[in-house]
Amino acid sequence: MKIYYRFAHCNTHRECTNRAFTLIELLIVLLLMGIVYGIAFNTVMPKSPAHAKSRKELSLRTIDVVFKTSENYKKSAMTLYCSESKKCRLTAEGKLVSSFSLRKTGTAYRLNPDETLQSIDYPHIKIGTDEFRPSFAIHCRKDGFFDPQIIRADERWLYIHPFKKPRFFKDPVALVGEIRQNDYLPDRAGYAQ
């Protein structure tokens, strides 16, 4: 009885069937959703992997990534200046390329000819309108090699090797041994700083 009552009000079979989406309509909806998602992800996601690393995963251990992912790498000499406030500025040819923050900062040291470590006091520098005193500076030459640099972060020592990955040491004796092994002692190749 209920079935007869439901169809009794329909004039044709087409009026009584439920209308469904066609394949074309579904494809148009999916296309519009794709466009909306593309716009949303383009504004939310970083523009390149370099920015993603520098914003999220960057630490002193991976500091070389900043140079190697820069568009100026092997095109011009670059210097990274970091201050005690954990703010870092990457410059190329004296002009600011990018700025970011580190999780932890450190202090630069130099290796003296008698194999003692001495902290480096940098003068105030000005980049654009920003004036600050760096706690350390890392130089990358135009050929892609780094100037050797020693950085003390908390109770560990970081050694920036000219062409190897940055490496941490627990004590300065092991650090000096690594530098000696690589022939970067001051009496052989100039100051490692």
PDB file of C-alpha atoms in Angstrom:
ATOM      1  CA  MET A   1       0.000   0.000   0.000  1.00  0.00           C
ATOM      2  CA  LYS A   2       2.791   2.426   0.834  1.00  0.00           C
ATOM      3  CA  ILE A   3       4.564   1.807  -2.456  1.00  0.00           C
ATOM      4  CA  TYR A   4       1.435   2.505  -4.461  1.00  0.00           C
ATOM      5  CA  TYR A   5       0.827   5.708  -2.504  1.00  0.00           C
ATOM      6  CA  ARG A   6       4.380   6.972  -3.136  1.00  0.00           C
ATOM      7  CA  PHE A   7       4.173   6.511  -6.912  1.00  0.00           C
ATOM      8  CA  ALA A   8       0.617   7.667  -7.171  1.00  0.00           C
ATOM      9  CA  HIS A   9       1.667  11.315  -7.150  1.00  0.00           C
ATOM     10  CA  CYS A  10       4.231  10.953  -9.961  1.00  0.00           C
ATOM     11  CA  ASN A  11       3.145  11.777 -13.482  1.00  0.00           C
ATOM     12  CA  THR A  12       6.085  10.074 -15.197  1.00  0.00           C
ATOM     13  CA  HIS A  13       8.743   7.563 -14.262  1.00  0.00           C
ATOM     14  CA  ARG A  14      11.430  10.268 -14.579  1.00  0.00           C
ATOM     15  CA  GLU A  15       9.819  12.445 -11.910  1.00  0.00           C
ATOM     16  CA  CYS A  16       9.722   9.568  -9.425  1.00  0.00           C
ATOM     17  CA  THR A  17      13.408   8.580  -9.626  1.00  0.00           C
ATOM     18  CA  ASN A  18      15.970  10.313  -7.421  1.00  0.00           C
ATOM     19  CA  ARG A  19      18.276  12.614  -9.295  1.00  0.00           C
ATOM     20  CA  ALA A  20      22.042  11.757  -9.021  1.00  0.00           C
ATOM     21  CA  PHE A  21      25.148  13.700 -10.032  1.00  0.00           C
ATOM     22  CA  THR A  22      26.488  13.000 -13.494  1.00  0.00           C
ATOM     23  CA  LEU A  23      30.129  12.153 -14.090  1.00  0.00           C
ATOM     24  CA  ILE A  24      30.762  15.583 -15.621  1.00  0.00           C
ATOM     25  CA  GLU A  25      29.338  17.338 -12.571  1.00  0.00           C
ATOM     26  CA  LEU A  26      31.547  15.275 -10.247  1.00  0.00           C
ATOM     27  CA  LEU A  27      34.635  16.067 -12.331  1.00  0.00           C
ATOM     28  CA  ILE A  28      33.849  19.794 -12.210  1.00  0.00           C
ATOM     29  CA  VAL A  29      33.508  19.648  -8.408  1.00  0.00           C
ATOM     30  CA  LEU A  30      36.835  17.792  -8.111  1.00  0.00           C
ATOM     31  CA  LEU A  31      38.518  20.320 -10.396  1.00  0.00           C
ATOM     32  CA  LEU A  32      37.239  23.238  -8.313  1.00  0.00           C
ATOM     33  CA  MET A  33      38.363  21.526  -5.100  1.00  0.00           C
ATOM     34  CA  GLY A  34      41.819  20.991  -6.612  1.00  0.00           C
ATOM     35  CA  ILE A  35      42.108  24.673  -7.494  1.00  0.00           C
ATOM     36  CA  VAL A  36      41.060  25.745  -3.986  1.00  0.00           C
ATOM     37  CA  TYR A  37      43.516  23.292  -2.360  1.00  0.00           C
ATOM     38  CA  GLY A  38      46.296  24.435  -4.690  1.00  0.00           C
ATOM     39  CA  ILE A  39      45.780  28.068  -3.725  1.00  0.00           C
ATOM     40  CA  ALA A  40      45.589  27.198  -0.017  1.00  0.00           C
ATOM     41  CA  PHE A  41      48.753  25.057  -0.031  1.00  0.00           C
ATOM     42  CA  ASN A  42      50.671  27.634  -2.062  1.00  0.00           C
ATOM     43  CA  THR A  43      50.070  30.297   0.582  1.00  0.00           C
ATOM     44  CA  VAL A  44      50.597  28.023   3.608  1.00  0.00           C
ATOM     45  CA  MET A  45      53.538  25.875   2.496  1.00  0.00           C
ATOM     46  CA  PRO A  46      57.073  27.338   2.124  1.00  0.00           C
ATOM     47  CA  LYS A  47      58.245  28.178  -1.371  1.00  0.00           C
ATOM     48  CA  SER A  48      61.256  25.838  -1.434  1.00  0.00           C
ATOM     49  CA  PRO A  49      62.928  23.092   0.611  1.00  0.00           C
ATOM     50  CA  ALA A  50      65.651  25.552   1.612  1.00  0.00           C
ATOM     51  CA  HIS A  51      63.145  27.748   3.400  1.00  0.00           C
ATOM     52  CA  ALA A  52      61.509  24.729   5.028  1.00  0.00           C
ATOM     53  CA  LYS A  53      64.832  23.576   6.463  1.00  0.00           C
ATOM     54  CA  SER A  54      65.888  27.030   7.513  1.00  0.00           C
ATOM     55  CA  ARG A  55      62.608  27.664   9.313  1.00  0.00           C
ATOM     56  CA  LYS A  56      62.020  24.302  11.014  1.00  0.00           C
ATOM     57  CA  GLU A  57      65.030  22.021  11.163  1.00  0.00           C
ATOM     58  CA  LEU A  58      67.964  24.394  11.134  1.00  0.00           C
ATOM     59  CA  SER A  59      70.499  24.012  13.916  1.00  0.00           C
ATOM     60  CA  LEU A  60      74.229  24.466  14.258  1.00  0.00           C
ATOM     61  CA  ARG A  61      74.700  20.857  13.118  1.00  0.00           C
ATOM     62  CA  THR A  62      72.956  21.598   9.799  1.00  0.00           C
ATOM     63  CA  ILE A  63      74.155  25.191   9.366  1.00  0.00           C
ATOM     64  CA  ASP A  64      75.874  24.344   6.057  1.00  0.00           C
ATOM     65  CA  VAL A  65      72.417  23.768   4.513  1.00  0.00           C
ATOM     66  CA  VAL A  66      71.805  27.526   4.599  1.00  0.00           C
ATOM     67  CA  PHE A  67      74.696  28.103   2.200  1.00  0.00           C
ATOM     68  CA  LYS A  68      74.216  25.049  -0.012  1.00  0.00           C
ATOM     69  CA  THR A  69      70.538  25.754  -0.682  1.00  0.00           C
ATOM     70  CA  SER A  70      71.047  29.445  -1.404  1.00  0.00           C
ATOM     71  CA  GLU A  71      70.833  30.606  -4.998  1.00  0.00           C
ATOM     72  CA  ASN A  72      74.141  32.438  -4.425  1.00  0.00           C
ATOM     73  CA  TYR A  73      76.043  29.219  -3.569  1.00  0.00           C
ATOM     74  CA  LYS A  74      79.148  28.914  -5.766  1.00  0.00           C
ATOM     75  CA  LYS A  75      78.207  32.187  -7.470  1.00  0.00           C
ATOM     76  CA  SER A  76      79.446  34.647  -4.860  1.00  0.00           C
ATOM     77  CA  ALA A  77      81.109  34.683  -1.454  1.00  0.00           C
ATOM     78  CA  MET A  78      78.645  34.527   1.443  1.00  0.00           C
ATOM     79  CA  THR A  79      78.852  35.209   5.157  1.00  0.00           C
ATOM     80  CA  LEU A  80      76.466  34.127   7.877  1.00  0.00           C
ATOM     81  CA  TYR A  81      76.364  36.372  10.961  1.00  0.00           C
ATOM     82  CA  CYS A  82      74.590  35.097  14.076  1.00  0.00           C
ATOM     83  CA  SER A  83      74.028  37.066  17.263  1.00  0.00           C
ATOM     84  CA  GLU A  84      73.442  36.021  20.859  1.00  0.00           C
ATOM     85  CA  SER A  85      69.714  36.616  20.340  1.00  0.00           C
ATOM     86  CA  LYS A  86      69.755  33.562  17.979  1.00  0.00           C
ATOM     87  CA  LYS A  87      68.965  35.736  14.958  1.00  0.00           C
ATOM     88  CA  CYS A  88      71.105  35.007  11.903  1.00  0.00           C
ATOM     89  CA  ARG A  89      71.631  36.982   8.704  1.00  0.00           C
ATOM     90  CA  LEU A  90      73.031  35.524   5.482  1.00  0.00           C
ATOM     91  CA  THR A  91      74.797  38.021   3.245  1.00  0.00           C
ATOM     92  CA  ALA A  92      76.216  37.755  -0.258  1.00  0.00           C
ATOM     93  CA  GLU A  93      78.509  40.462  -1.596  1.00  0.00           C
ATOM     94  CA  GLY A  94      77.649  42.532   1.500  1.00  0.00           C
ATOM     95  CA  LYS A  95      73.880  42.470   0.853  1.00  0.00           C
ATOM     96  CA  LEU A  96      71.303  40.694   3.011  1.00  0.00           C
ATOM     97  CA  VAL A  97      70.026  37.497   1.358  1.00  0.00           C
ATOM     98  CA  SER A  98      67.931  36.023   4.173  1.00  0.00           C
ATOM     99  CA  SER A  99      67.444  36.059   7.920  1.00  0.00           C
ATOM    100  CA  PHE A 100      66.211  33.376  10.300  1.00  0.00           C
ATOM    101  CA  SER A 101      66.541  32.146  13.875  1.00  0.00           C
ATOM    102  CA  LEU A 102      68.489  29.235  15.307  1.00  0.00           C
ATOM    103  CA  ARG A 103      67.397  27.000  18.173  1.00  0.00           C
ATOM    104  CA  LYS A 104      70.732  27.571  19.942  1.00  0.00           C
ATOM    105  CA  THR A 105      73.599  29.926  19.305  1.00  0.00           C
ATOM    106  CA  GLY A 106      77.272  29.805  20.118  1.00  0.00           C
ATOM    107  CA  THR A 107      80.479  31.784  20.406  1.00  0.00           C
ATOM    108  CA  ALA A 108      83.298  31.821  17.849  1.00  0.00           C
ATOM    109  CA  TYR A 109      86.803  30.717  18.850  1.00  0.00           C
ATOM    110  CA  ARG A 110      90.163  30.730  17.133  1.00  0.00           C
ATOM    111  CA  LEU A 111      92.933  28.197  17.490  1.00  0.00           C
ATOM    112  CA  ASN A 112      96.197  29.848  18.518  1.00  0.00           C
ATOM    113  CA  PRO A 113      99.635  28.559  17.395  1.00  0.00           C
ATOM    114  CA  ASP A 114     100.166  27.035  20.854  1.00  0.00           C
ATOM    115  CA  GLU A 115      96.933  25.014  20.346  1.00  0.00           C
ATOM    116  CA  THR A 116      94.893  27.005  22.861  1.00  0.00           C
ATOM    117  CA  LEU A 117      91.425  28.258  22.031  1.00  0.00           C
ATOM    118  CA  GLN A 118      90.589  31.945  22.294  1.00  0.00           C
ATOM    119  CA  SER A 119      87.161  33.547  21.891  1.00  0.00           C
ATOM    120  CA  ILE A 120      86.726  36.049  19.071  1.00  0.00           C
ATOM    121  CA  ASP A 121      85.209  39.445  19.804  1.00  0.00           C
ATOM    122  CA  TYR A 122      83.587  40.796  16.655  1.00  0.00           C
ATOM    123  CA  PRO A 123      82.985  44.526  16.229  1.00  0.00           C
ATOM    124  CA  HIS A 124      79.471  45.866  15.670  1.00  0.00           C
ATOM    125  CA  ILE A 125      78.373  45.479  12.071  1.00  0.00           C
ATOM    126  CA  LYS A 126      75.534  47.070  10.152  1.00  0.00           C
ATOM    127  CA  ILE A 127      73.490  45.235   7.537  1.00  0.00           C
ATOM    128  CA  GLY A 128      70.877  47.505   6.035  1.00  0.00           C
ATOM    129  CA  THR A 129      69.271  49.273   8.997  1.00  0.00           C
ATOM    130  CA  ASP A 130      70.109  46.460  11.422  1.00  0.00           C
ATOM    131  CA  GLU A 131      73.152  47.007  13.649  1.00  0.00           C
ATOM    132  CA  PHE A 132      74.359  44.210  15.934  1.00  0.00           C
ATOM    133  CA  ARG A 133      77.413  42.420  17.330  1.00  0.00           C
ATOM    134  CA  PRO A 134      77.787  38.859  15.962  1.00  0.00           C
ATOM    135  CA  SER A 135      78.655  36.023  18.308  1.00  0.00           C
ATOM    136  CA  PHE A 136      80.024  34.064  15.343  1.00  0.00           C
ATOM    137  CA  ALA A 137      80.426  34.397  11.583  1.00  0.00           C
ATOM    138  CA  ILE A 138      80.774  31.630   9.002  1.00  0.00           C
ATOM    139  CA  HIS A 139      82.323  32.416   5.624  1.00  0.00           C
ATOM    140  CA  CYS A 140      81.684  30.423   2.450  1.00  0.00           C
ATOM    141  CA  ARG A 141      83.942  31.264  -0.466  1.00  0.00           C
ATOM    142  CA  LYS A 142      82.821  31.515  -4.063  1.00  0.00           C
ATOM    143  CA  ASP A 143      84.253  28.041  -4.778  1.00  0.00           C
ATOM    144  CA  GLY A 144      81.838  26.533  -2.206  1.00  0.00           C
ATOM    145  CA  PHE A 145      84.458  25.821   0.484  1.00  0.00           C
ATOM    146  CA  PHE A 146      84.106  27.160   4.013  1.00  0.00           C
ATOM    147  CA  ASP A 147      86.695  29.015   6.020  1.00  0.00           C
ATOM    148  CA  PRO A 148      87.443  26.768   9.022  1.00  0.00           C
ATOM    149  CA  GLN A 149      85.450  27.921  12.033  1.00  0.00           C
ATOM    150  CA  ILE A 150      85.238  26.810  15.671  1.00  0.00           C
ATOM    151  CA  ILE A 151      82.024  27.523  17.589  1.00  0.00           C
ATOM    152  CA  ARG A 152      81.318  26.698  21.217  1.00  0.00           C
ATOM    153  CA  ALA A 153      77.658  25.905  21.857  1.00  0.00           C
ATOM    154  CA  ASP A 154      76.832  25.109  25.483  1.00  0.00           C
ATOM    155  CA  GLU A 155      79.451  22.551  26.535  1.00  0.00           C
ATOM    156  CA  ARG A 156      80.190  21.248  23.028  1.00  0.00           C
ATOM    157  CA  TRP A 157      82.534  22.425  20.295  1.00  0.00           C
ATOM    158  CA  LEU A 158      81.463  22.655  16.661  1.00  0.00           C
ATOM    159  CA  TYR A 159      84.036  22.535  13.908  1.00  0.00           C
ATOM    160  CA  ILE A 160      83.100  23.895  10.484  1.00  0.00           C
ATOM    161  CA  HIS A 161      85.367  22.016   8.106  1.00  0.00           C
ATOM    162  CA  PRO A 162      86.147  23.549   4.690  1.00  0.00           C
ATOM    163  CA  PHE A 163      84.370  20.791   2.749  1.00  0.00           C
ATOM    164  CA  LYS A 164      82.997  18.223   5.245  1.00  0.00           C
ATOM    165  CA  LYS A 165      79.803  18.397   7.285  1.00  0.00           C
ATOM    166  CA  PRO A 166      79.950  20.395  10.546  1.00  0.00           C
ATOM    167  CA  ARG A 167      80.900  18.154  13.456  1.00  0.00           C
ATOM    168  CA  PHE A 168      80.464  18.436  17.242  1.00  0.00           C
ATOM    169  CA  PHE A 169      83.100  17.485  19.805  1.00  0.00           C
ATOM    170  CA  LYS A 170      82.619  17.011  23.550  1.00  0.00           C
ATOM    171  CA  ASP A 171      86.032  18.314  24.527  1.00  0.00           C
ATOM    172  CA  PRO A 172      88.552  20.708  22.973  1.00  0.00           C
ATOM    173  CA  VAL A 173      91.336  18.088  22.931  1.00  0.00           C
ATOM    174  CA  ALA A 174      89.387  15.951  20.455  1.00  0.00           C
ATOM    175  CA  LEU A 175      88.633  19.080  18.423  1.00  0.00           C
ATOM    176  CA  VAL A 176      92.293  20.074  18.175  1.00  0.00           C
ATOM    177  CA  GLY A 177      93.164  16.458  17.266  1.00  0.00           C
ATOM    178  CA  GLU A 178      90.667  16.585  14.384  1.00  0.00           C
ATOM    179  CA  ILE A 179      92.069  19.899  13.179  1.00  0.00           C
ATOM    180  CA  ARG A 180      95.633  18.553  13.436  1.00  0.00           C
ATOM    181  CA  GLN A 181      94.661  15.486  11.423  1.00  0.00           C
ATOM    182  CA  ASN A 182      93.246  17.735   8.695  1.00  0.00           C
ATOM    183  CA  ASP A 183      96.339  20.015   8.625  1.00  0.00           C
ATOM    184  CA  TYR A 184      94.485  23.174   9.574  1.00  0.00           C
ATOM    185  CA  LEU A 185      96.711  24.101  12.511  1.00  0.00           C
ATOM    186  CA  PRO A 186      97.782  27.756  12.583  1.00  0.00           C
ATOM    187  CA  ASP A 187     101.479  26.958  12.209  1.00  0.00           C
ATOM    188  CA  ARG A 188     100.709  25.124   8.950  1.00  0.00           C
ATOM    189  CA  ALA A 189      97.789  26.854   7.280  1.00  0.00           C
ATOM    190  CA  GLY A 190      96.819  30.033   9.134  1.00  0.00           C
ATOM    191  CA  TYR A 191      94.281  30.534  11.863  1.00  0.00           C
ATOM    192  CA  ALA A 192      91.220  28.292  11.995  1.00  0.00           C
ATOM    193  CA  GLN A 193      88.528  30.777  12.924  1.00  0.00           C
TER     194      GLN A 193
END
